[in-house]
Amino acid sequence: HVQLVESGGGSVQDGGSLRLSCAASGHTYTRLCMGWFRQGPGEEREGVARIDSDGSATYVDSVKGRFTITKDKKDILYLQMSNLRPEDTAMYTCAAEPWYGGSCPVQFGYWGQGTQVTVS
């Protein structure tokens, strides 16, 4: 079992910045694959960014050049968000899946509760 706890959300003005954190605990896996998702009002959940097993990061087109995903050795996942726009307003959720070798799986089985980001 993996517990994920997000923090760092809040309200900012258009063009502002926030850094989200996601701490993983309660597991004995050697490595976790992790990513950030978001769901805006009336919208479907979308993948924002993820880190693959080789450390490479992928982003949804709408956040490229503005968001940066990183992960430290303590399984804390970060999402540095800059130049935020009103359309970035959403509940941001961290997700994880144990790594069993090769590339990270596409699907995540563990989810946090989310942290709200509001841009106005």
Phi, psi and omega in degrees: 000143180235126175260134181236129180232119179266155174205168174104355179289172179166193179250131179222163177274159176310128182092355181281182183227152173213153172237120177267147176233151177219116181258128178259137180208175174077018182227167179238016179291147180293320183211147176244141167270136186220156179201170177245139176233163176213154177220114178274170180303124179071013182243163175277156178293139177229150176284130181263309182200153177209156177247130180273175185296336179270006179089354180286149182244145174234148185226150169290147188305323186293345182245357181301134181085351180242326182250147176226126178258134176220163180215134179260179186288348179265016180063034171259123181260138180238154171223105176274120183244123180236163180049049183294147182238158178306327180289353174276353179301124183183169168273122180260129184233139177268145179224154182214157176209137178300145178264129182243013180116152181072206180287158178292148178294158180284321183268144176250139183256346182240135185226145173274183181276339178099159175222134187277134173240125180235125181241125182225000000 
